[in-house]
XYZ file of C-alpha atoms in Angstrom:
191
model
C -4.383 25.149 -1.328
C -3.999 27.344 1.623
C -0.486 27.925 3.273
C -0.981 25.423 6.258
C -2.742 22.503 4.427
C 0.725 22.507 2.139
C 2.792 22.778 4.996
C 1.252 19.614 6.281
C 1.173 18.000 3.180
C 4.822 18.812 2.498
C 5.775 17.382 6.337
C 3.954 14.151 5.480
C 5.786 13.455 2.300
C 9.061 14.514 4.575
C 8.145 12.477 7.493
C 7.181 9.241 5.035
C 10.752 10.167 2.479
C 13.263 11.082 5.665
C 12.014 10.487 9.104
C 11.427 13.866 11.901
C 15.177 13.824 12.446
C 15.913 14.170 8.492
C 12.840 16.525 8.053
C 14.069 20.232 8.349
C 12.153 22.896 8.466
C 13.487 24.657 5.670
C 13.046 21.655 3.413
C 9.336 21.651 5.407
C 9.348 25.376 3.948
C 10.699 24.938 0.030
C 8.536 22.318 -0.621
C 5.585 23.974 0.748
C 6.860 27.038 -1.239
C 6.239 28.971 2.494
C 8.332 31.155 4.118
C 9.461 31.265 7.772
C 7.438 33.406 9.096
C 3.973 31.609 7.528
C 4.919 28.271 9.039
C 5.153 30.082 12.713
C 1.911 31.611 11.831
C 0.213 28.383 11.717
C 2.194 26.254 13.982
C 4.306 26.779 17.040
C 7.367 24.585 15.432
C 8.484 21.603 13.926
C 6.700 19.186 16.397
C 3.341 20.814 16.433
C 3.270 20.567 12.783
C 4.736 16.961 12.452
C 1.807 16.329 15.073
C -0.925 17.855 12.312
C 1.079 16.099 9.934
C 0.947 12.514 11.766
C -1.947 12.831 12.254
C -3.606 13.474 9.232
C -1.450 10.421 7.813
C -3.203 8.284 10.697
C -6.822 9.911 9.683
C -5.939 8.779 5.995
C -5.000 4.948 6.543
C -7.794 4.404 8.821
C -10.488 5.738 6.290
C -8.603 4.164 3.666
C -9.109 0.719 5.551
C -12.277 1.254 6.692
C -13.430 1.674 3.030
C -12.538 -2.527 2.636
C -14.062 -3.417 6.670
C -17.073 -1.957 6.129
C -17.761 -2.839 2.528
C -20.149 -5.871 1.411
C -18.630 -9.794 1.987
C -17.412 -12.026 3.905
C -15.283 -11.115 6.451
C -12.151 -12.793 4.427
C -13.362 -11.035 1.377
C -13.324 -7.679 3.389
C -9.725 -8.752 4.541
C -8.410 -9.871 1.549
C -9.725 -6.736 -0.060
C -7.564 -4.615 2.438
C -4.743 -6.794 1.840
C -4.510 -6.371 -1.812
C -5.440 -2.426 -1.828
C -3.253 -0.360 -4.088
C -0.043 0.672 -1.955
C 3.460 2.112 -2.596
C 4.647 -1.376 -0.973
C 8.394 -0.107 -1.720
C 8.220 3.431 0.374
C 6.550 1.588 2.938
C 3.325 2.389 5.554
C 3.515 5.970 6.975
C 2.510 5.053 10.132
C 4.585 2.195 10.331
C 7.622 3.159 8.906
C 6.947 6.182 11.919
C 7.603 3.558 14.512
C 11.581 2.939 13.006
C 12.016 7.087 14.374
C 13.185 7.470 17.848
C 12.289 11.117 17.812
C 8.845 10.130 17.141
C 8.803 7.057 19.453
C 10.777 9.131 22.018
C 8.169 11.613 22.026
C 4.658 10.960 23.805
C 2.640 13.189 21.842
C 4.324 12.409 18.085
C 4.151 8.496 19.638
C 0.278 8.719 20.454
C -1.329 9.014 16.847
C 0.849 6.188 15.424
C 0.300 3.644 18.758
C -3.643 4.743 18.013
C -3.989 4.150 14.682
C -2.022 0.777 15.031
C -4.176 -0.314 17.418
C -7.402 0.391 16.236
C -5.871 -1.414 12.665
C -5.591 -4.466 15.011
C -8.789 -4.186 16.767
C -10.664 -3.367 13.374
C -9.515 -6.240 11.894
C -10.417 -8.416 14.964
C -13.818 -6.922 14.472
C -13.960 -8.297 11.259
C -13.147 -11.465 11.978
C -15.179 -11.815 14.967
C -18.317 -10.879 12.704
C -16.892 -13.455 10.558
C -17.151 -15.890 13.208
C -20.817 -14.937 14.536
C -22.259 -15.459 10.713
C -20.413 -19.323 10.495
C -17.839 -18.001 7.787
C -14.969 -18.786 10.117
C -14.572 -21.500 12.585
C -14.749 -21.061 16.415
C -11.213 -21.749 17.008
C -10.033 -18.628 15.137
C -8.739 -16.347 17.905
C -9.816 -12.616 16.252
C -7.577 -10.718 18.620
C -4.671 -13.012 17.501
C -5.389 -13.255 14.317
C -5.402 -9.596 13.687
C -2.196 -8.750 15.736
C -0.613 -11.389 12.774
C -2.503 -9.542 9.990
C -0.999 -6.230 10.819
C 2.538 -7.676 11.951
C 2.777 -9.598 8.640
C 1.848 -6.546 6.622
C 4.209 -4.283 8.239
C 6.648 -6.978 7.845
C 6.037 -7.451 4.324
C 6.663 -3.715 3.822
C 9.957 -4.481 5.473
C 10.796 -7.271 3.609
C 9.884 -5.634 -0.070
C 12.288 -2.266 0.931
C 15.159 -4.828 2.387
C 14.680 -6.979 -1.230
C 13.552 -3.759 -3.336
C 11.007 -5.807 -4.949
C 7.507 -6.125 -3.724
C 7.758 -9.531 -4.122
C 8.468 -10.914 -0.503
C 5.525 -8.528 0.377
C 3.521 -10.231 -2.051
C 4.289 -13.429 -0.482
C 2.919 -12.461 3.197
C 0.096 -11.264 2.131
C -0.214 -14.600 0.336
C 0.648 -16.682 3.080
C -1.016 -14.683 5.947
C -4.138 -15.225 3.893
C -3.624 -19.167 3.598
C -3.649 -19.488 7.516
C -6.944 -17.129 6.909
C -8.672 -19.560 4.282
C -7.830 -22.592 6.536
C -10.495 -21.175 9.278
C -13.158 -20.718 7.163
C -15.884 -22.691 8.676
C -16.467 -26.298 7.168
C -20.124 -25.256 5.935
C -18.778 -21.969 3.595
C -15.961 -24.407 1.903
């Protein structure tokens, strides 16, 4: 792996483990197994590569998710499927947990791939379900915008609910119960 894809790898790891603020880099460096003067090579500083870094992590949960949207079903199935995908449930979403730093959040340009990627989640997800909708799967009352704001605030919820608990459990039990509202709009002629 060349020097600058394992400096970026390292920072995400850092970012996800400690937050910018708790992300040095000379940790950035000894885990990367770089020296100083290879990470200025390849980036100007600490926020240009926590930018490559970000956004990588953003490029990464949206093809991981699109994997479940776009694949064959129903648009619950396709949900569900995203839902339940393998996660480390107990470190938490990298782009999520991103939102918690006020470096990040403070900064417009760290701020803009996590905002992005959140919001194309929600509007992915709305997609979904509005496809849902057109083929009679869901009923006409279900609001997709709505609907997929809640999807993606009760999953980043649940994420804070397994760390608080340190049991995936509670997150366990969103995704359970966002997916009961789900199953309760699915269109009288699919039941």
């Amino acid at each position: 792996m060349r020097t600058a894809e394992r400096l970026i790898e390292s920072t995400r790891e850092l970012l996800w483990e400690r937050g910018y603020t708790g992300t040095s880099p000379r940790a950035i460096q000894q885990r990367a197994g770089a020296g100083q003067g290879s990470m200025y090579h390849h980036f100007a500083g600490k926020p240009d590569l926590a930018l490559a870094a970000i956004r990588r992590t953003a490029e990464e949960m949206r093809a991981k998710a699109e994997e479940q949207f776009s694949a064959p079903g129903t648009a619950l199935d396709r949900v569900t499927a995203y839902l339940y995908r393998e996660r480390d449930v107990l470190k938490g979403c990298p782009v999520g947990r991103l939102t918690q730093d006020p470096d990040v959040m403070g900064d417009p340009t760290l701020r803009a791939p996590v905002d992005e990627t959140l919001a194309w989640l929600r509007q992915r997800i709305a997609e979904v379900l509005t496809e849902g909708r057109e083929r009679g799967e869901l009923d006409t009352a279900l609001d997709p915008q709505a609907v997929a704001a809640t999807v993606v605030a009760v999953l980043q919820g649940g994420y804070v609910l397994a760390r608080a608990a340190d049991s995936v459990q509670p997150f366990d039990q969103a995704i359970s119960g966002v997916l009961g509202l789900l199953t309760a709009h699915i269109a009288t002629t699919h039941k």
